[in-house]
Coordinates of C-alpha atoms in Angstrom, one line a residue:
Chain A
M1 CA 61.3 110.4 146.3
K2 CA 63.8 109.6 148.7
G3 CA 66.6 112.9 150.3
L4 CA 69.5 113.0 148.8
K5 CA 72.8 113.9 150.2
V6 CA 74.3 117.5 148.8
I7 CA 77.4 118.1 149.3
V8 CA 78.1 121.9 148.8
L9 CA 81.4 123.0 147.8
A10 CA 82.5 126.4 150.1
K11 CA 85.9 129.0 149.8
Q12 CA 86.1 131.6 151.8
V13 CA 87.8 134.7 150.3
P14 CA 89.4 137.6 150.7
D15 CA 87.3 140.1 149.3
T16 CA 89.0 141.7 145.7
R17 CA 86.3 142.8 144.7
N18 CA 86.8 145.9 147.0
V19 CA 90.0 146.4 147.2
G20 CA 90.9 149.9 148.5
K21 CA 93.8 152.3 148.7
D22 CA 94.4 151.0 152.1
A23 CA 94.4 147.2 151.0
M24 CA 97.9 148.1 148.9
K25 CA 101.1 147.8 152.0
A26 CA 103.3 150.9 151.0
D27 CA 105.6 148.1 148.9
G28 CA 103.2 147.3 146.8
T29 CA 101.9 144.5 147.9
V30 CA 98.7 143.3 149.0
N31 CA 97.6 143.4 152.6
R32 CA 95.1 140.3 153.3
A33 CA 95.1 142.0 156.4
V34 CA 92.6 144.4 156.4
L35 CA 90.2 142.6 153.2
P36 CA 87.2 141.4 154.9
A37 CA 87.2 137.4 154.1
I38 CA 83.7 136.2 153.0
F39 CA 81.9 133.3 151.7
N40 CA 82.8 132.9 148.1
P41 CA 79.5 135.6 145.8
E42 CA 79.3 132.0 143.5
D43 CA 79.0 129.6 146.4
L44 CA 76.5 131.3 148.0
N45 CA 74.4 130.7 144.3
A46 CA 75.5 127.0 144.7
L47 CA 74.3 126.5 148.6
E48 CA 70.9 128.4 147.5
Q49 CA 70.4 125.9 144.8
A50 CA 71.1 122.9 147.4
L51 CA 68.6 124.2 149.7
R52 CA 65.9 124.5 146.6
I53 CA 66.7 120.8 146.2
K54 CA 66.3 120.5 150.3
D55 CA 62.7 122.2 149.6
Q56 CA 62.0 119.9 146.6
V57 CA 62.7 116.9 147.9
P58 CA 62.0 116.0 151.9
G59 CA 64.6 114.5 153.9
T60 CA 67.4 116.0 152.0
T61 CA 70.6 117.2 153.8
V62 CA 72.5 119.5 152.8
T63 CA 75.8 119.6 153.8
I64 CA 79.0 122.2 153.7
L65 CA 82.5 121.2 153.3
T66 CA 85.0 124.0 153.1
M67 CA 89.0 124.2 153.3
G68 CA 91.2 126.9 154.5
P69 CA 91.9 127.7 157.7
G70 CA 90.8 127.8 161.3
R71 CA 88.5 131.0 160.5
A72 CA 87.1 129.5 157.4
A73 CA 84.3 128.1 160.2
E74 CA 82.6 131.6 159.5
I75 CA 81.4 130.7 156.6
I76 CA 80.1 126.9 157.8
R77 CA 77.9 128.7 160.4
E78 CA 76.8 131.3 157.3
G79 CA 75.5 127.8 155.9
L80 CA 73.9 126.9 158.7
Y81 CA 72.2 129.9 159.3
R82 CA 70.4 130.0 156.0
G83 CA 69.3 126.2 156.2
A84 CA 72.2 123.7 155.9
D85 CA 72.3 121.1 158.0
D86 CA 76.0 120.1 158.9
G87 CA 79.7 121.0 157.6
I88 CA 83.1 120.1 157.8
L89 CA 86.3 121.6 158.2
L90 CA 89.1 120.6 156.8
T91 CA 92.3 122.8 157.9
D92 CA 95.6 121.6 158.2
R93 CA 99.0 123.0 157.3
A94 CA 100.0 120.0 155.2
F95 CA 97.1 121.4 152.1
A96 CA 99.3 125.2 152.5
G97 CA 100.8 126.3 148.9
S98 CA 97.8 124.1 147.4
D99 CA 96.6 125.0 143.3
T100 CA 93.4 123.6 142.0
L101 CA 94.8 120.2 141.4
A102 CA 95.8 119.6 145.4
T103 CA 92.9 121.5 146.5
S104 CA 90.5 119.3 144.0
Y105 CA 92.2 115.9 145.7
A106 CA 92.2 116.8 149.0
L107 CA 88.7 118.0 149.0
A108 CA 87.9 114.1 146.4
Q109 CA 89.1 112.2 149.0
T110 CA 86.9 114.3 151.9
I111 CA 84.5 113.7 149.8
K112 CA 85.7 109.7 149.9
K113 CA 85.5 109.3 153.6
I114 CA 82.1 111.1 153.6
G115 CA 81.2 108.2 151.6
E116 CA 77.6 108.4 150.4
Y117 CA 76.8 111.5 148.1
D118 CA 73.9 112.1 145.5
I119 CA 75.7 115.1 144.3
I120 CA 78.1 117.8 145.1
I121 CA 77.7 121.3 144.1
A122 CA 79.8 124.4 144.2
G123 CA 80.1 128.4 142.7
R124 CA 81.7 128.1 138.7
Q125 CA 84.5 130.3 140.4
A126 CA 86.2 131.8 143.5
I127 CA 86.6 135.8 143.1
D128 CA 89.9 135.1 144.4
G129 CA 91.5 133.1 142.0
D130 CA 88.8 133.2 139.5
T131 CA 89.6 129.8 138.0
A132 CA 86.6 127.7 137.2
Q133 CA 88.8 124.8 138.1
V134 CA 88.4 123.4 141.2
G135 CA 84.6 122.2 140.7
P136 CA 85.6 119.6 137.6
Q137 CA 88.4 118.6 138.8
V138 CA 87.1 117.6 141.9
A139 CA 84.2 115.9 139.7
Q140 CA 87.1 113.8 137.4
K141 CA 88.6 112.5 140.8
L142 CA 85.3 110.9 141.7
N143 CA 85.3 109.6 138.5
I144 CA 81.7 111.4 138.1
P145 CA 80.1 113.6 135.6
Q146 CA 79.9 117.4 135.5
V147 CA 77.5 119.8 134.9
T148 CA 79.7 123.8 134.3
Y149 CA 77.8 127.0 134.7
A150 CA 74.6 125.8 136.1
E151 CA 71.7 128.5 136.7
E152 CA 69.1 126.2 137.6
V153 CA 69.2 123.0 139.5
T154 CA 65.2 120.6 139.4
I155 CA 65.1 116.9 140.6
E156 CA 62.7 114.8 138.0
G157 CA 62.4 111.6 139.5
E158 CA 65.5 109.6 139.0
K159 CA 67.0 112.3 137.2
V160 CA 68.5 115.5 137.6
K161 CA 67.8 118.1 135.1
I162 CA 69.8 121.7 134.9
V163 CA 69.9 124.5 133.2
R164 CA 73.2 126.4 131.8
R165 CA 73.8 129.6 130.8
L166 CA 76.5 129.8 128.5
E167 CA 78.2 133.0 126.8
N168 CA 76.0 132.6 123.8
G169 CA 73.0 131.2 125.3
V170 CA 70.6 128.6 127.4
E171 CA 71.2 124.5 127.2
T172 CA 69.1 122.3 129.3
V173 CA 70.9 119.2 130.0
V174 CA 69.3 115.9 132.5
A175 CA 72.1 113.5 133.7
K176 CA 71.7 111.5 136.5
S177 CA 73.4 111.2 140.1
P178 CA 76.1 110.7 141.4
L179 CA 76.5 114.1 140.0
A180 CA 79.2 117.3 140.6
I181 CA 77.3 121.0 139.1
T182 CA 79.0 124.1 139.3
V183 CA 76.7 127.2 139.4
T184 CA 77.2 130.4 137.9
S185 CA 76.2 134.5 139.5
S186 CA 73.2 134.4 137.2
A187 CA 71.8 131.9 139.5
P188 CA 69.2 133.3 142.1
E189 CA 70.9 134.6 144.7
C190 CA 70.9 132.7 148.3
R191 CA 68.5 133.5 150.7
S192 CA 68.7 134.9 153.6
R193 CA 69.7 134.3 157.7
N194 CA 67.0 132.4 159.3
A195 CA 66.5 134.1 162.2
K196 CA 65.6 130.7 164.0
L197 CA 68.0 129.2 162.5
L198 CA 70.2 131.5 163.6
M199 CA 69.5 131.0 167.6
K200 CA 69.8 127.4 167.0
Y201 CA 73.6 127.8 165.8
K202 CA 74.7 131.1 166.6
H203 CA 77.4 128.7 169.5
A204 CA 78.2 126.2 166.7
R205 CA 82.0 125.7 166.8
T206 CA 84.8 123.6 165.9
V207 CA 86.5 121.4 168.4
S208 CA 89.7 123.9 167.5
E209 CA 87.4 127.0 168.3
L210 CA 85.7 125.4 171.7
Q211 CA 89.9 124.6 173.1
N212 CA 89.6 128.9 172.4
E213 CA 86.5 130.1 174.3
T214 CA 87.0 131.3 177.7
Q215 CA 84.2 129.7 178.7
D216 CA 83.3 125.7 179.2
Y217 CA 80.4 125.4 177.5
T218 CA 81.2 121.0 177.5
H219 CA 77.6 120.3 178.8
L220 CA 76.0 122.7 176.1
Y221 CA 78.1 120.5 173.6
N222 CA 77.4 117.0 174.6
D223 CA 73.5 118.3 175.1
R224 CA 73.3 119.4 171.4
P225 CA 75.7 117.4 169.3
Y226 CA 74.7 119.9 166.1
L227 CA 76.2 122.5 167.4
T228 CA 79.9 120.9 166.8
I229 CA 81.5 121.6 163.8
Q230 CA 83.2 118.9 162.1
E231 CA 87.4 119.6 161.8
Y232 CA 89.3 117.3 159.7
T233 CA 93.0 117.6 159.1
V234 CA 94.7 115.6 156.7
N235 CA 95.2 112.4 159.0
D236 CA 91.5 112.5 158.9
I237 CA 91.4 111.5 154.9
E238 CA 93.6 109.0 153.6
V239 CA 96.2 110.8 151.3
D240 CA 99.1 110.8 149.4
N241 CA 101.7 112.9 150.8
E242 CA 103.0 113.4 147.6
Q243 CA 99.6 115.1 146.1
L244 CA 99.4 117.9 149.0
G245 CA 100.2 121.3 149.2
L246 CA 103.3 122.9 147.2
S247 CA 104.9 119.0 146.5
G248 CA 100.8 118.6 144.5
S249 CA 101.1 121.1 143.2
P250 CA 101.6 121.1 138.7
T251 CA 101.6 125.0 138.8
K252 CA 104.3 127.2 141.1
V253 CA 104.7 131.3 140.5
K254 CA 106.9 132.4 139.5
K255 CA 107.1 135.5 139.8
I256 CA 104.2 138.1 141.1
E257 CA 104.4 141.7 140.1
N258 CA 102.7 144.3 141.6
V259 CA 100.2 146.5 139.3
V260 CA 102.4 149.7 138.5
L261 CA 100.8 152.1 135.4
Q262 CA 104.0 153.4 133.7
A263 CA 102.7 157.1 133.4
K264 CA 101.5 158.4 129.9
D265 CA 101.5 162.2 129.0
A266 CA 98.3 162.8 129.4
K267 CA 96.2 166.0 128.1
K268 CA 94.1 167.1 131.6
L269 CA 91.1 168.7 130.9
S270 CA 88.5 170.0 133.4
T271 CA 85.0 169.8 132.9
S272 CA 84.6 173.0 131.6
D273 CA 82.7 173.8 128.3
E274 CA 85.6 175.0 126.5
D275 CA 87.6 172.4 127.5
I276 CA 85.4 169.6 126.2
S277 CA 84.2 171.8 123.4
E278 CA 88.0 171.7 122.5
L279 CA 88.5 168.2 122.9
M280 CA 85.3 167.0 121.1
K281 CA 86.3 169.5 118.3
E282 CA 90.3 167.5 118.4
L283 CA 89.1 164.1 118.4
V284 CA 86.6 164.8 115.6
E285 CA 89.0 166.4 113.7
S286 CA 91.5 163.9 113.8
H287 CA 88.6 161.5 112.8
V288 CA 88.9 159.2 115.9
I289 CA 84.9 159.6 116.1
G290 CA 82.5 161.4 113.3
Chain B
M1 CA 107.3 114.2 119.8
N2 CA 106.5 117.2 122.0
N3 CA 104.9 119.3 120.0
V4 CA 102.2 122.6 121.0
F5 CA 98.5 121.1 120.3
V6 CA 95.6 123.4 120.3
Y7 CA 91.8 122.5 120.9
C8 CA 89.4 123.9 118.6
E9 CA 86.2 124.6 119.9
V10 CA 83.9 123.5 116.4
E11 CA 79.9 123.8 115.9
G12 CA 77.9 123.4 112.7
G13 CA 81.3 122.5 110.9
K14 CA 82.8 125.8 112.0
I15 CA 85.9 126.4 114.1
A16 CA 85.5 128.9 116.5
E17 CA 87.4 132.6 116.7
V18 CA 88.9 132.3 120.2
S19 CA 90.2 128.5 118.0
Q20 CA 92.0 130.9 115.3
E21 CA 93.5 133.3 117.9
L22 CA 94.6 130.2 119.7
L23 CA 95.9 128.2 116.7
T24 CA 97.8 131.4 115.8
K25 CA 99.9 132.2 119.0
G26 CA 100.2 128.0 119.2
R27 CA 102.4 128.7 115.7
S28 CA 104.4 131.3 116.7
L29 CA 105.2 129.3 120.5
A30 CA 105.5 126.5 118.0
D31 CA 108.1 128.2 115.6
E32 CA 109.8 129.3 118.3
L33 CA 110.4 126.0 120.5
N34 CA 111.3 124.6 116.5
C35 CA 108.5 121.8 117.2
K36 CA 105.2 121.0 115.2
L37 CA 102.1 123.2 116.0
E38 CA 99.2 120.2 116.4
A39 CA 94.9 120.8 116.5
V40 CA 92.4 118.5 117.6
A41 CA 88.7 119.6 116.4
I42 CA 85.7 117.1 117.6
G43 CA 82.3 117.5 116.6
S44 CA 80.3 115.9 113.3
G45 CA 80.6 117.0 109.8
L46 CA 84.1 118.0 110.3
D47 CA 84.8 117.0 106.2
N48 CA 85.5 120.8 105.4
I49 CA 87.6 121.6 108.5
G50 CA 91.2 121.1 107.6
Q51 CA 90.6 123.9 105.0
Q52 CA 89.6 126.1 107.9
V53 CA 92.9 125.1 110.2
F54 CA 95.5 124.1 108.0
P55 CA 96.2 127.7 106.6
Y56 CA 97.0 128.9 110.7
G57 CA 100.8 126.5 110.3
V58 CA 99.0 123.6 111.5
D59 CA 101.0 120.5 110.6
V60 CA 98.9 117.5 112.1
L61 CA 95.0 118.1 112.4
H62 CA 93.5 115.2 114.3
T63 CA 89.1 114.9 113.6
A64 CA 87.1 112.8 116.3
D65 CA 84.0 112.8 113.3
D66 CA 80.7 111.7 115.5
P67 CA 77.4 112.7 116.0
R68 CA 76.9 111.7 119.2
L69 CA 80.6 114.4 119.7
E70 CA 77.7 117.8 118.8
P71 CA 77.5 119.9 120.8
F72 CA 79.8 119.9 123.1
T73 CA 79.8 117.5 126.6
T74 CA 82.2 116.9 129.1
L75 CA 83.0 113.5 129.5
P76 CA 83.0 111.9 125.4
H77 CA 85.6 115.0 124.6
T78 CA 87.9 114.6 128.0
S79 CA 87.9 111.0 126.8
I80 CA 89.6 112.0 123.5
V81 CA 91.7 115.1 124.5
V82 CA 93.1 112.7 127.4
K83 CA 93.6 109.6 125.7
L84 CA 94.8 111.6 122.6
F85 CA 97.3 113.7 125.1
E86 CA 98.9 110.4 126.1
E87 CA 99.4 109.1 122.7
T88 CA 101.1 112.6 121.4
K89 CA 102.3 114.4 124.4
P90 CA 102.2 117.7 123.5
Q91 CA 104.7 120.1 125.7
I92 CA 102.1 122.9 125.9
A93 CA 98.3 122.9 125.4
L94 CA 95.8 125.9 124.3
M95 CA 91.9 126.0 125.2
G96 CA 90.0 128.7 124.4
A97 CA 88.5 130.2 127.9
T98 CA 85.1 129.9 127.0
S99 CA 82.4 127.3 128.6
I100 CA 83.6 124.8 126.9
G101 CA 87.8 125.1 127.1
R102 CA 87.1 126.5 131.2
D103 CA 84.7 123.1 131.6
L104 CA 86.7 120.6 129.7
G105 CA 90.3 121.9 130.6
P106 CA 90.0 121.7 134.5
R107 CA 89.0 118.1 133.8
V108 CA 91.9 117.1 131.5
S109 CA 94.8 118.8 133.5
S110 CA 93.4 116.5 136.4
A111 CA 93.1 113.4 134.6
L112 CA 97.0 113.9 133.4
H113 CA 98.0 115.7 136.9
S114 CA 99.2 118.3 134.6
G115 CA 99.2 121.7 135.4
L116 CA 96.1 124.4 134.3
T117 CA 96.6 127.8 133.7
A118 CA 93.0 130.2 132.8
D119 CA 92.6 133.4 132.0
C120 CA 96.1 134.1 130.4
T121 CA 96.2 137.4 128.8
S122 CA 100.3 136.7 128.0
L123 CA 101.6 133.6 126.7
V124 CA 105.4 133.3 126.4
I125 CA 108.1 131.5 126.4
G126 CA 111.5 131.7 129.0
G127 CA 113.7 129.5 131.6
H128 CA 113.7 128.8 134.7
E129 CA 116.3 128.3 137.7
D130 CA 115.5 126.2 141.1
K131 CA 117.8 127.2 143.6
K132 CA 116.0 124.7 145.8
A133 CA 116.2 121.9 143.5
K134 CA 119.1 123.2 141.8
K135 CA 117.6 122.3 138.5
V136 CA 117.5 124.8 135.8
Y137 CA 114.2 124.5 132.7
E138 CA 114.5 126.4 129.6
D139 CA 111.7 127.1 127.4
L140 CA 109.2 126.9 130.0
L141 CA 105.6 128.3 128.8
Y142 CA 105.7 131.7 131.1
Q143 CA 101.6 132.0 131.7
I144 CA 100.9 135.9 132.6
R145 CA 97.5 136.2 134.4
P146 CA 96.0 138.9 136.6
A147 CA 95.2 137.6 139.8
F148 CA 93.8 138.6 143.4
G149 CA 90.9 140.7 142.2
G150 CA 93.8 141.9 139.3
N151 CA 96.3 143.8 142.0
I152 CA 98.6 141.6 140.7
I153 CA 100.1 139.7 137.7
A154 CA 101.1 136.8 137.8
T155 CA 103.3 134.2 135.9
I156 CA 102.8 131.2 137.0
I157 CA 105.4 128.0 135.1
N158 CA 104.8 124.1 135.0
P159 CA 108.4 123.0 135.1
D160 CA 107.9 119.4 135.7
C161 CA 104.6 117.9 134.3
R162 CA 103.3 117.7 131.2
P163 CA 101.5 119.2 128.8
Q164 CA 101.4 123.0 130.0
M165 CA 98.1 123.8 129.9
A166 CA 96.7 127.4 129.5
T167 CA 92.7 128.9 128.6
V168 CA 92.9 132.1 127.0
R169 CA 89.9 134.8 126.4
E170 CA 88.2 135.0 123.1
G171 CA 90.2 138.7 121.2
V172 CA 93.2 138.2 123.5
M173 CA 95.5 137.0 120.9
K174 CA 95.2 138.1 117.1
K175 CA 94.3 135.4 114.5
E176 CA 96.6 135.5 111.6
I177 CA 96.8 132.9 108.4
R178 CA 100.3 131.7 108.3
D179 CA 100.1 130.7 104.3
V180 CA 96.8 129.8 102.8
A181 CA 98.4 126.7 101.1
Y182 CA 99.9 125.1 104.0
E183 CA 100.0 121.7 103.7
G184 CA 99.6 119.6 107.0
E185 CA 98.6 116.0 107.8
L186 CA 95.4 114.8 108.3
V187 CA 94.8 112.6 111.1
K188 CA 90.7 111.2 111.2
L189 CA 90.9 109.3 114.8
D190 CA 89.0 106.0 114.9
V191 CA 86.0 107.1 117.8
A192 CA 85.0 104.5 119.1
N193 CA 89.1 103.8 120.6
Y194 CA 88.3 107.0 121.9
V195 CA 85.4 106.9 123.5
S196 CA 82.4 104.6 125.8
D197 CA 78.9 103.5 126.2
E198 CA 79.2 106.1 129.5
D199 CA 80.7 108.7 128.2
F200 CA 77.9 109.5 127.2
V201 CA 75.0 109.6 130.3
V202 CA 74.6 113.8 130.3
E203 CA 72.5 114.5 127.3
I204 CA 71.4 117.8 126.3
I205 CA 67.1 117.7 125.9
E206 CA 67.2 121.8 124.5
R207 CA 69.3 124.1 123.5
H208 CA 69.0 127.6 122.1
L209 CA 71.5 129.6 121.3
E210 CA 71.9 133.5 120.4
A211 CA 74.4 135.4 118.6
S212 CA 75.5 137.8 121.4
K213 CA 73.0 141.1 120.6
V214 CA 75.6 143.2 121.3
N215 CA 78.3 143.5 119.6
I216 CA 81.5 145.6 121.8
K217 CA 84.8 143.6 119.9
G218 CA 83.6 145.1 116.3
A219 CA 82.9 148.8 117.3
P220 CA 84.8 151.7 116.6
V221 CA 84.2 153.6 119.7
V222 CA 83.1 152.1 123.6
I223 CA 82.4 154.1 125.9
G224 CA 82.9 152.2 129.6
G225 CA 81.2 152.5 132.4
G226 CA 82.6 152.0 135.8
Y227 CA 81.0 151.9 139.1
G228 CA 81.9 155.6 139.2
V229 CA 79.0 155.7 137.5
G230 CA 77.1 156.0 140.4
S231 CA 74.0 154.7 139.8
K232 CA 71.6 153.4 136.8
E233 CA 70.4 156.8 135.7
T234 CA 74.0 158.6 135.1
F235 CA 74.7 154.5 133.6
D236 CA 71.5 155.0 131.1
L237 CA 73.5 158.5 129.3
L238 CA 76.7 156.4 128.3
H239 CA 74.3 154.7 126.0
E240 CA 73.1 158.0 124.6
L241 CA 76.4 159.3 123.9
A242 CA 77.4 155.9 122.8
E243 CA 73.9 156.5 119.9
V244 CA 75.4 159.8 119.5
L245 CA 79.1 158.6 118.4
G246 CA 78.3 155.1 116.9
G247 CA 79.6 153.6 119.5
E248 CA 78.8 151.1 122.1
V249 CA 78.5 151.0 125.7
G250 CA 80.7 148.3 127.8
A251 CA 81.1 148.1 131.4
S252 CA 83.8 147.2 134.1
R253 CA 83.2 144.2 136.5
A254 CA 81.9 146.5 139.3
A255 CA 79.3 148.4 136.7
V256 CA 78.0 145.0 135.8
D257 CA 77.5 143.4 139.5
A258 CA 76.3 146.8 140.4
G259 CA 73.2 145.8 138.0
W260 CA 73.8 148.7 135.6
C261 CA 74.4 146.8 133.0
D262 CA 74.6 143.4 131.2
H263 CA 76.9 140.7 132.2
E264 CA 77.7 140.7 128.0
R265 CA 79.0 144.4 128.2
Q266 CA 81.5 143.7 130.8
I267 CA 85.0 144.6 129.5
G268 CA 88.4 143.0 130.7
Q269 CA 90.0 139.3 132.1
T270 CA 86.7 137.8 132.8
G271 CA 84.9 139.6 130.0
V272 CA 85.2 140.6 126.5
T273 CA 88.7 142.3 124.9
V274 CA 88.3 145.8 122.9
R275 CA 90.5 147.4 120.9
P276 CA 88.8 150.3 119.7
K277 CA 89.7 153.7 117.9
L278 CA 88.5 155.7 121.0
Y279 CA 88.0 154.2 124.3
I280 CA 85.6 156.3 126.7
A281 CA 86.4 155.1 130.5
C282 CA 83.4 156.6 132.7
G283 CA 84.0 156.5 136.8
I284 CA 86.4 152.9 136.1
S285 CA 89.4 153.5 138.3
G286 CA 91.5 150.6 135.8
Q287 CA 92.2 147.9 138.0
V288 CA 94.2 145.7 136.1
Q289 CA 91.3 143.0 134.8
H290 CA 89.9 145.8 133.7
R291 CA 92.9 147.4 131.8
A292 CA 93.5 144.0 130.4
G293 CA 90.5 144.4 128.3
M294 CA 91.2 147.5 127.1
E295 CA 94.5 148.9 127.2
E296 CA 95.1 148.4 123.5
S297 CA 92.6 151.3 122.3
A298 CA 93.6 153.8 119.8
Q299 CA 93.2 156.7 122.5
I300 CA 92.2 156.3 125.7
I301 CA 89.7 159.4 127.4
S302 CA 89.1 158.9 131.3
I303 CA 87.0 161.1 133.8
N304 CA 87.3 160.4 136.9
T305 CA 86.3 162.4 140.0
D306 CA 89.8 161.3 141.0
P307 CA 92.2 162.8 139.6
D308 CA 94.6 159.8 140.6
A309 CA 92.9 157.2 139.5
P310 CA 95.0 154.2 138.0
I311 CA 93.2 154.5 134.7
N312 CA 94.7 158.0 134.1
A313 CA 98.2 156.4 134.0
I314 CA 97.2 154.7 130.4
A315 CA 94.4 158.0 128.9
D316 CA 95.2 160.2 126.3
Y317 CA 92.8 162.7 127.9
V318 CA 92.1 162.6 131.6
I319 CA 89.1 165.0 132.5
T320 CA 89.1 165.2 136.3
G321 CA 85.4 165.5 137.1
D322 CA 81.8 164.1 137.2
V323 CA 80.1 162.0 134.8
A324 CA 77.1 162.7 135.0
T325 CA 78.4 166.7 134.2
V326 CA 81.2 165.4 131.2
V327 CA 78.9 163.2 129.2
P328 CA 76.0 165.5 128.4
K329 CA 78.1 168.2 127.6
M330 CA 80.6 165.7 125.3
I331 CA 76.9 164.3 123.5
K332 CA 76.2 168.6 123.2
F333 CA 79.8 169.5 121.6
Y334 CA 79.6 166.7 119.7
K335 CA 77.2 167.5 118.1
Q336 CA 78.4 171.1 117.4
N337 CA 81.1 170.3 116.1
T338 CA 79.7 168.0 114.0
K339 CA 77.1 170.3 112.2

């Protein structure tokens, strides 16, 4: 079997699962700066499936593609530590304000620039938006089939077999590459970092990151080309500027409201036997329960 | 024409619950916009689908009936919906936020370059003024949803692109028959004009469908557990309480992520929406995404060690204390009071 070229779409996201009080500013807006930036959880599930294909089919390469600010290179390194072969950071001010459609356009144009690929694989959705739209939209823009909600991906000869986890059961489908797949959180967790790979790639940097290094590592990067993380800007891909960023985004945010709750007149109770007994009695008497 | 359009999910000749809810919402939007409500049903054996769809006040029902179109696969359904939307030019298109709608919706929106908002919790008609472009818009669809982990509520609009697309989860909208004798027009699509052989490249080889075992949507009492429950052992106490009270256990996303509860019991924007007579929130802080799934409960009890937990603001009873202490007492005193 010939090795496959797999591209993993990944996103660095603020960890919205643990937004504490300190994450809210005095004016009630979210203070992104204090939220840790993490590898989007379902993208890690997707990376694991990509690495399993690599385990299964020798000669397979796994490339991580991410769009984001300079610091998103962190998740490419994280992917390299776990077994990805290389990564591309797509970063440009021109992408600012992109909705899912403008994002998928930029990603699809980057994938066209990469050229050959067999499987595009991504997490079903990112935890900062929960839209689950970018995967299918990239697939549409590349004019390739998509299989969403994947839990298990295996290569069977020329075909790809995918087990999908739906709300009411499980479905198994077969498809041919090129193909886009989105992976759900019930898929196996991503393997952890590999110590050897961590040593190998810990100095992997994008060109922008290298410029900010205080020491001159030029010789190191000349000797070890795999340490250079590719960085694309809008000039490296063919784009119609109208389809980028804010102007390429049909959806606009009209209003953002912070969540301020209106207090009701709640009965305040302690954990004492009297209070709980009284409560249960009241609920039974008012036929709420019983 | 610029009507309101609903994509109806069908399986085995039956229209999905979520689609009935969206038809109801679609009807009220169409009334407000003074336009028609159209729907499309794509599947196999759709002879009786009209009887199920028209009573919601559907003016035009398009059907694409072909054995190859059921069960759902992405590409043929996309081809049909995209072409139909190009022909009928709806101003609004609604789909269920299900594994079907969230697979199909983005594909269609990408093909049409129209904006799509996922998992809306509210849809409202309103105007908009773009001061920069000096343009005024009337009758836009406000697509309202929690965002950023539920810390904000965003109102999204699609000023220039059509259709304005939105997905909505099952249980968020209420279903209501408009008129059992409502007369609409049935348009049977010639499937061959809408799909090509290449649309059938993804082949389903096996399906194991099971009706969801738990029915928290219909339960009169729901005990919701959050991260504040603290452990799997304590979480199991909630099941005891549910059994005693004749209810079901639900959970916040954090509790599901912690592995204390199955995903199918998740309540909130990314789970099910419940409206029980009584909701007991145990160790739930009350992020807006969770509240979106339970705030219409008739009565809410919050048990939380944090007296300032946001959920307390919508609770009828606030018990400040530990779940592991309170729940066993509730079981004990319920039993005493019903003897």
